[in-house]
mmCIF file of C-alpha atoms in Angstrom:
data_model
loop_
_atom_site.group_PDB
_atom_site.id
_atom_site.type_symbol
_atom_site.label_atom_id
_atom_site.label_comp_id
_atom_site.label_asym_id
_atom_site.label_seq_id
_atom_site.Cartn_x
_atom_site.Cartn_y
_atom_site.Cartn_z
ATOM 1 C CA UNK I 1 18.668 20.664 31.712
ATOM 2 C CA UNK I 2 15.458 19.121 33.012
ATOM 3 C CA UNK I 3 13.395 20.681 30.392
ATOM 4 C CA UNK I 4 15.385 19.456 27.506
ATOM 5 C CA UNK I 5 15.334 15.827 29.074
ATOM 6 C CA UNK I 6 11.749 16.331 29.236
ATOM 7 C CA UNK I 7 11.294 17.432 25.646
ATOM 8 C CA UNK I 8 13.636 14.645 24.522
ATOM 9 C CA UNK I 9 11.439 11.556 26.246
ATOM 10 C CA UNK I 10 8.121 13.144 24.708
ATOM 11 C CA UNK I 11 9.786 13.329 21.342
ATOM 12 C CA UNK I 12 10.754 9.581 21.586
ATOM 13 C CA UNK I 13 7.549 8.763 22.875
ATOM 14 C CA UNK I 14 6.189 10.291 20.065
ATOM 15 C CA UNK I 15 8.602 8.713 17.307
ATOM 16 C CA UNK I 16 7.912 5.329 19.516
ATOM 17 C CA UNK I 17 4.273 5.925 19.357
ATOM 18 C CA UNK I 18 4.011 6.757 15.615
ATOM 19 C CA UNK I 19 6.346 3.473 14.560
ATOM 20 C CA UNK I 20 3.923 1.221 16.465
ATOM 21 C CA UNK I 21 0.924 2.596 14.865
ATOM 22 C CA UNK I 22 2.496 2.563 11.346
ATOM 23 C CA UNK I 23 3.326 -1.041 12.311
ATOM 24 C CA UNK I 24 0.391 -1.973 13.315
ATOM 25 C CA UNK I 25 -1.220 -0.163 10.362
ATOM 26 C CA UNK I 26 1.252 -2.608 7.839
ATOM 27 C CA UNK I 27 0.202 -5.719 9.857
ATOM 28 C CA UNK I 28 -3.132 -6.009 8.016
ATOM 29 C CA UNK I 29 -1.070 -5.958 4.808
ATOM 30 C CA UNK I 30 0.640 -8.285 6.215
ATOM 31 C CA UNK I 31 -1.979 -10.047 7.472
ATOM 32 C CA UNK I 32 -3.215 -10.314 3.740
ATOM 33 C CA UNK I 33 -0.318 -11.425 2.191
ATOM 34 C CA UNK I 34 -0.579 -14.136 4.598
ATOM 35 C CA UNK I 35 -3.586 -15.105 3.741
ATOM 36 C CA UNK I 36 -3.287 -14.817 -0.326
ATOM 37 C CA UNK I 37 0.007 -17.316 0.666
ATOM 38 C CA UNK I 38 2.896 -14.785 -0.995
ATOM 39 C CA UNK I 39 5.892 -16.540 -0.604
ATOM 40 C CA UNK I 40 8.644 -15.716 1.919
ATOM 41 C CA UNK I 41 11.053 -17.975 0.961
ATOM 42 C CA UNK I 42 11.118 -16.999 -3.362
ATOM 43 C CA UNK I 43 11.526 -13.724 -4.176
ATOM 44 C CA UNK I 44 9.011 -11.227 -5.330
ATOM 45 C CA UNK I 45 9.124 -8.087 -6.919
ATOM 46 C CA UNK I 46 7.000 -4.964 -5.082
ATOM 47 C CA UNK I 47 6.480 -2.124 -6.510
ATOM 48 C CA UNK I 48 8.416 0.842 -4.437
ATOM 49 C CA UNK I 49 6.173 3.269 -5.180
ATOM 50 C CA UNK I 50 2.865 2.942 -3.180
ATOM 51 C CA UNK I 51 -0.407 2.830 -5.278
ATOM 52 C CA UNK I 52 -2.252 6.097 -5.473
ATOM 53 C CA UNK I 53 -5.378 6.248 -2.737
ATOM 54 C CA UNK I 54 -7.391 7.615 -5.206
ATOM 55 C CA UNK I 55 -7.868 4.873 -7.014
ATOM 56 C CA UNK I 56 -8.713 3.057 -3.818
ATOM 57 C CA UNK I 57 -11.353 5.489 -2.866
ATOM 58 C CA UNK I 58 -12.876 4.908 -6.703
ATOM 59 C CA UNK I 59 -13.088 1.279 -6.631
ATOM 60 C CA UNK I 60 -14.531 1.426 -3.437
ATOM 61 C CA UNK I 61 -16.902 4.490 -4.169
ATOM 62 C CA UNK I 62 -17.950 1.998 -7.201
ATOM 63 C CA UNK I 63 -16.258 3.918 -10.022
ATOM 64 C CA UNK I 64 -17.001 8.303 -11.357
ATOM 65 C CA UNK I 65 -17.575 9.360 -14.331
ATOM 66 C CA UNK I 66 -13.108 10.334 -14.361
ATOM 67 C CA UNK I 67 -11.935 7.049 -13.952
ATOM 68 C CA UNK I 68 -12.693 4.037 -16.649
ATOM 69 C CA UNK I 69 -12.939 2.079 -13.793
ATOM 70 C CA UNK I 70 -17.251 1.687 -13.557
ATOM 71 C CA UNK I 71 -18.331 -1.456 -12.283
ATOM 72 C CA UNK I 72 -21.482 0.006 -10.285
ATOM 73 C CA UNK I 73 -21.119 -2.067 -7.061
ATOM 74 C CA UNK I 74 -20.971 -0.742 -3.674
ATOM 75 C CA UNK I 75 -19.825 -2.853 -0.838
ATOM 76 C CA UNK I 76 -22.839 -3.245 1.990
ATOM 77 C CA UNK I 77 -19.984 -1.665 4.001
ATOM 78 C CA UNK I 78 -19.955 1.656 1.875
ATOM 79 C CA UNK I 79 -20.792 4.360 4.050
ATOM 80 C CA UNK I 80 -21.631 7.810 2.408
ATOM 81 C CA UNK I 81 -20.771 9.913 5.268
ATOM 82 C CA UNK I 82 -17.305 8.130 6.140
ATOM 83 C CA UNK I 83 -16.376 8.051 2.356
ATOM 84 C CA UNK I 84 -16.926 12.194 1.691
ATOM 85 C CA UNK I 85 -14.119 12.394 4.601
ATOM 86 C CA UNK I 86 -11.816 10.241 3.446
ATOM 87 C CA UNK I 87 -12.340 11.641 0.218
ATOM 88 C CA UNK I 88 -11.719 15.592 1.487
ATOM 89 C CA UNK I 89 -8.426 13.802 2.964
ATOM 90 C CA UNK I 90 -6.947 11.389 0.599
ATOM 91 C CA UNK I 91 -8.222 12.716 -3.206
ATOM 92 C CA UNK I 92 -6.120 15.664 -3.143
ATOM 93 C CA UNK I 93 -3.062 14.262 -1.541
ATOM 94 C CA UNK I 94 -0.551 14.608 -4.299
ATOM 95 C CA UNK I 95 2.930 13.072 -1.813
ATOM 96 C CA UNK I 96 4.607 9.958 -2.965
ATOM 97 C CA UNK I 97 5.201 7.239 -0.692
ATOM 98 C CA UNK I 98 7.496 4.424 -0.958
ATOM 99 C CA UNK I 99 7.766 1.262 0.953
ATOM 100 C CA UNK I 100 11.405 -0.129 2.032
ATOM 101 C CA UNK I 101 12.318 -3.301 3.770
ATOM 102 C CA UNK I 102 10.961 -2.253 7.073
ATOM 103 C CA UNK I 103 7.747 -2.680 6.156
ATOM 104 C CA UNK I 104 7.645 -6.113 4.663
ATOM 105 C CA UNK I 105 10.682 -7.593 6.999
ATOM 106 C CA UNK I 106 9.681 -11.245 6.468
ATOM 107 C CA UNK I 107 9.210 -11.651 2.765
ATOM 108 C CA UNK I 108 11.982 -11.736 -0.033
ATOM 109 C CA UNK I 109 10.815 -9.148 -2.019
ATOM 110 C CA UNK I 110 12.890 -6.876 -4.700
ATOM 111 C CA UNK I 111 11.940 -3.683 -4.901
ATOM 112 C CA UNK I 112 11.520 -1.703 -7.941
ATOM 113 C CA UNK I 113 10.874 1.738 -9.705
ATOM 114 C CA UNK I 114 7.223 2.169 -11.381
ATOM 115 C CA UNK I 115 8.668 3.907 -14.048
ATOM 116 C CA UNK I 116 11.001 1.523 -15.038
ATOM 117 C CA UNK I 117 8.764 -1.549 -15.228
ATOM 118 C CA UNK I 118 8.547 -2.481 -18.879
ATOM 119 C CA UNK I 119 11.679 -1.384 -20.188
ATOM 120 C CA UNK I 120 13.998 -3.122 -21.621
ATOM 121 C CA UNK I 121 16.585 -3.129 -19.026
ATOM 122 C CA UNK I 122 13.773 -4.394 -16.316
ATOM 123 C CA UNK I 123 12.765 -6.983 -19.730
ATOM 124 C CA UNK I 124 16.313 -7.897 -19.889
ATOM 125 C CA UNK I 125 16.642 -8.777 -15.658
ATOM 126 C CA UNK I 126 13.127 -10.808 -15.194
ATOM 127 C CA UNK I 127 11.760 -12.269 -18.856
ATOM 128 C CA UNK I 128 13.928 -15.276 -18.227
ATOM 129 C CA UNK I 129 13.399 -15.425 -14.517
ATOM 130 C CA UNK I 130 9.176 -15.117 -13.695
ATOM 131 C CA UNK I 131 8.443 -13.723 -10.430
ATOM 132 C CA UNK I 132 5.147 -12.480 -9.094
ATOM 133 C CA UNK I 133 5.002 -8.730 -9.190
ATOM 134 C CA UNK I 134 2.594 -6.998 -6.468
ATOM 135 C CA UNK I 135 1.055 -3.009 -6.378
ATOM 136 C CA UNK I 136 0.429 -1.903 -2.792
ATOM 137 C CA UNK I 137 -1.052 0.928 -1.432
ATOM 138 C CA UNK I 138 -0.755 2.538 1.817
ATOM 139 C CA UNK I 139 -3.848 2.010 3.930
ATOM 140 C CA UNK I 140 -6.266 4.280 5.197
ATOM 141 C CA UNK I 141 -8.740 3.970 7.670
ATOM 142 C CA UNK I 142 -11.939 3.878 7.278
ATOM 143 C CA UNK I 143 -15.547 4.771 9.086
ATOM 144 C CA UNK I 144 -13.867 5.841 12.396
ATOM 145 C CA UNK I 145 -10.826 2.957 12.409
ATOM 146 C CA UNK I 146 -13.465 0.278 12.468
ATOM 147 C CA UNK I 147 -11.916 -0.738 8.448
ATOM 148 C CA UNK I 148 -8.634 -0.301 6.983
ATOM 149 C CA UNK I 149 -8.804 -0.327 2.868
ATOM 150 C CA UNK I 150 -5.791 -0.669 0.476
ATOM 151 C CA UNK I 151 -5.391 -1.632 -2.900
ATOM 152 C CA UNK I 152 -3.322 -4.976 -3.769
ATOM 153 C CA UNK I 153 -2.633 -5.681 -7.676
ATOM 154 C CA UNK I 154 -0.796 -8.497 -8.972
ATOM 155 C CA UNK I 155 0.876 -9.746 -12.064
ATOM 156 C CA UNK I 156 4.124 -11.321 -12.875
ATOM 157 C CA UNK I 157 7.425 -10.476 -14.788
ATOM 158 C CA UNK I 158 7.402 -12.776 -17.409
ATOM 159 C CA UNK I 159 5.763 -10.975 -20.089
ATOM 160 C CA UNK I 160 5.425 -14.604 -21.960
ATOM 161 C CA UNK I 161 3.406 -15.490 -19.445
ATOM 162 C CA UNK I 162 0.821 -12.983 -20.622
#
Protein backbone atom coordinates (compact mmCIF):
# COMPACT_ATOMS: atom_id res chain seq x y z
CA UNK A 1 0.00 0.00 0.00
CA UNK A 2 2.97 2.24 0.71
CA UNK A 3 4.49 1.63 -2.59
CA UNK A 4 1.51 2.54 -4.60
CA UNK A 5 1.14 5.84 -2.46
CA UNK A 6 4.62 6.36 -3.31
CA UNK A 7 4.26 5.83 -7.03
CA UNK A 8 1.09 7.94 -7.00
CA UNK A 9 2.87 11.32 -5.35
CA UNK A 10 5.88 10.92 -7.94
CA UNK A 11 3.40 10.63 -10.75
CA UNK A 12 1.67 13.90 -9.59
CA UNK A 13 4.81 15.45 -9.03
CA UNK A 14 5.62 14.69 -12.32
CA UNK A 15 2.19 15.80 -14.04
CA UNK A 16 2.66 18.98 -11.50
CA UNK A 17 6.12 19.47 -12.68
CA UNK A 18 5.47 19.15 -16.45
CA UNK A 19 2.20 21.73 -16.26
CA UNK A 20 4.45 24.36 -14.65
CA UNK A 21 7.10 24.07 -17.18
CA UNK A 22 4.60 24.04 -20.12
CA UNK A 23 3.24 27.13 -18.34
CA UNK A 24 6.02 28.75 -17.95
CA UNK A 25 7.09 27.80 -21.50
CA UNK A 26 3.47 29.70 -22.82
CA UNK A 27 4.28 32.74 -20.60
CA UNK A 28 6.75 34.16 -23.14
CA UNK A 29 3.92 33.88 -25.68
CA UNK A 30 2.18 35.45 -23.48
CA UNK A 31 4.55 37.74 -22.63
CA UNK A 32 4.53 38.75 -26.44
CA UNK A 33 1.13 39.15 -26.97
CA UNK A 34 1.42 41.55 -24.26
CA UNK A 35 3.71 43.42 -25.65
CA UNK A 36 2.32 43.50 -29.49
CA UNK A 37 -1.05 44.84 -27.26
CA UNK A 38 -3.59 41.78 -28.58
CA UNK A 39 -6.67 42.56 -27.13
CA UNK A 40 -8.28 40.72 -24.19
CA UNK A 41 -11.34 42.29 -24.08
CA UNK A 42 -12.42 41.81 -28.35
CA UNK A 43 -12.24 38.66 -29.62
CA UNK A 44 -9.65 37.12 -31.80
CA UNK A 45 -9.45 34.27 -33.86
CA UNK A 46 -6.19 31.70 -33.22
CA UNK A 47 -5.44 29.30 -35.23
CA UNK A 48 -5.90 25.70 -33.31
CA UNK A 49 -3.46 24.10 -35.03
CA UNK A 50 0.11 25.14 -33.90
CA UNK A 51 2.49 26.40 -36.70
CA UNK A 52 4.94 23.84 -37.95
CA UNK A 53 8.66 24.29 -36.17
CA UNK A 54 10.14 23.82 -39.27
CA UNK A 55 9.38 26.76 -40.61
CA UNK A 56 10.66 28.39 -37.45
CA UNK A 57 13.97 26.72 -37.66
CA UNK A 58 14.11 28.12 -41.58
CA UNK A 59 13.45 31.63 -40.90
CA UNK A 60 15.75 31.56 -38.26
CA UNK A 61 18.48 29.39 -40.11
CA UNK A 62 17.95 32.39 -42.80
CA UNK A 63 16.03 30.38 -45.41
CA UNK A 64 17.39 26.56 -47.67
CA UNK A 65 17.31 26.04 -50.83
CA UNK A 66 13.41 23.84 -49.91
CA UNK A 67 11.64 26.60 -48.62
CA UNK A 68 10.83 29.97 -50.83
CA UNK A 69 11.41 31.60 -47.82
CA UNK A 70 15.37 33.17 -48.61
CA UNK A 71 15.98 36.34 -47.10
CA UNK A 72 19.84 35.63 -46.26
CA UNK A 73 19.94 37.15 -42.73
CA UNK A 74 21.11 35.48 -39.71
CA UNK A 75 20.37 36.86 -36.34
CA UNK A 76 23.89 37.78 -34.34
CA UNK A 77 22.22 35.25 -32.00
CA UNK A 78 22.38 32.31 -34.62
CA UNK A 79 24.45 29.74 -33.26
CA UNK A 80 25.58 26.86 -35.66
CA UNK A 81 26.13 24.31 -33.11
CA UNK A 82 22.75 24.93 -31.08
CA UNK A 83 20.76 25.15 -34.43
CA UNK A 84 22.08 21.43 -35.96
CA UNK A 85 20.39 20.13 -32.52
CA UNK A 86 17.40 21.65 -32.65
CA UNK A 87 17.28 20.81 -36.10
CA UNK A 88 18.04 16.73 -35.46
CA UNK A 89 14.99 17.34 -32.90
CA UNK A 90 12.34 19.48 -34.33
CA UNK A 91 12.73 18.98 -38.51
CA UNK A 92 11.52 15.57 -38.46
CA UNK A 93 8.82 15.86 -35.91
CA UNK A 94 5.77 15.12 -37.96
CA UNK A 95 2.91 15.32 -34.44
CA UNK A 96 0.26 17.94 -34.54
CA UNK A 97 -0.28 20.11 -31.73
CA UNK A 98 -3.17 22.17 -30.89
CA UNK A 99 -3.63 24.90 -28.43
CA UNK A 100 -7.01 25.07 -26.23
CA UNK A 101 -8.12 27.65 -23.77
CA UNK A 102 -5.64 26.68 -21.17
CA UNK A 103 -3.04 28.10 -22.77
CA UNK A 104 -4.22 31.56 -23.59
CA UNK A 105 -6.71 31.85 -20.33
CA UNK A 106 -6.82 35.67 -20.42
CA UNK A 107 -7.57 36.60 -23.98
CA UNK A 108 -10.97 36.19 -25.93
CA UNK A 109 -9.84 34.27 -28.58
CA UNK A 110 -11.99 31.80 -31.02
CA UNK A 111 -10.40 29.05 -32.04
CA UNK A 112 -10.42 27.62 -35.39
CA UNK A 113 -9.50 24.71 -37.86
CA UNK A 114 -6.51 25.52 -40.45
CA UNK A 115 -8.20 23.74 -42.94
CA UNK A 116 -11.23 25.46 -42.86
CA UNK A 117 -9.96 29.04 -43.04
CA UNK A 118 -11.06 30.38 -46.39
CA UNK A 119 -14.07 28.59 -47.05
CA UNK A 120 -17.06 29.74 -47.51
CA UNK A 121 -18.69 28.73 -44.39
CA UNK A 122 -15.60 30.44 -42.29
CA UNK A 123 -16.30 33.56 -45.31
CA UNK A 124 -19.85 33.44 -44.40
CA UNK A 125 -19.13 33.73 -40.14
CA UNK A 126 -16.24 36.61 -40.21
CA UNK A 127 -16.40 38.79 -43.77
CA UNK A 128 -18.95 40.97 -42.08
CA UNK A 129 -17.41 40.86 -38.66
CA UNK A 130 -13.19 41.68 -39.00
CA UNK A 131 -11.22 40.21 -36.34
CA UNK A 132 -7.48 39.82 -36.13
CA UNK A 133 -6.46 36.30 -36.94
CA UNK A 134 -3.02 35.04 -35.28
CA UNK A 135 -0.60 31.67 -36.31
CA UNK A 136 1.30 30.41 -33.26
CA UNK A 137 3.75 27.98 -32.86
CA UNK A 138 4.82 26.01 -29.99
CA UNK A 139 8.17 27.17 -28.67
CA UNK A 140 11.33 25.56 -28.49
CA UNK A 141 14.26 26.29 -26.71
CA UNK A 142 17.09 27.33 -27.87
CA UNK A 143 21.17 27.31 -27.23
CA UNK A 144 20.84 25.46 -23.85
CA UNK A 145 17.33 27.34 -22.55
CA UNK A 146 19.14 30.63 -22.67
CA UNK A 147 16.28 31.59 -25.91
CA UNK A 148 12.93 30.40 -26.55
CA UNK A 149 11.87 30.92 -30.50
CA UNK A 150 8.30 30.65 -31.95
CA UNK A 151 6.71 31.81 -34.88
CA UNK A 152 3.73 34.50 -34.57
CA UNK A 153 1.78 35.40 -37.98
CA UNK A 154 -0.98 37.70 -38.24
CA UNK A 155 -3.73 38.75 -40.52
CA UNK A 156 -7.36 39.41 -40.19
CA UNK A 157 -10.76 37.88 -41.33
CA UNK A 158 -12.07 40.36 -43.40
CA UNK A 159 -10.90 39.40 -46.69
CA UNK A 160 -12.02 43.15 -47.89
CA UNK A 161 -9.63 44.30 -45.85
CA UNK A 162 -6.97 42.77 -48.08
Amino acid sequence: MKNKFVLILIILNSIISYSQKKCELYDCINAYLEIKRISKKYHSVLIKEKENNKTVLRIFYGGDSISNYVNNYRSPLFNDKAWKELSQKYLNDTIKRYWNTKDFPNYNFIYENKKGLWNFSFLDKYNNNSMNLYFISEPIYYDNQKYILFEFAEGITDVRGI
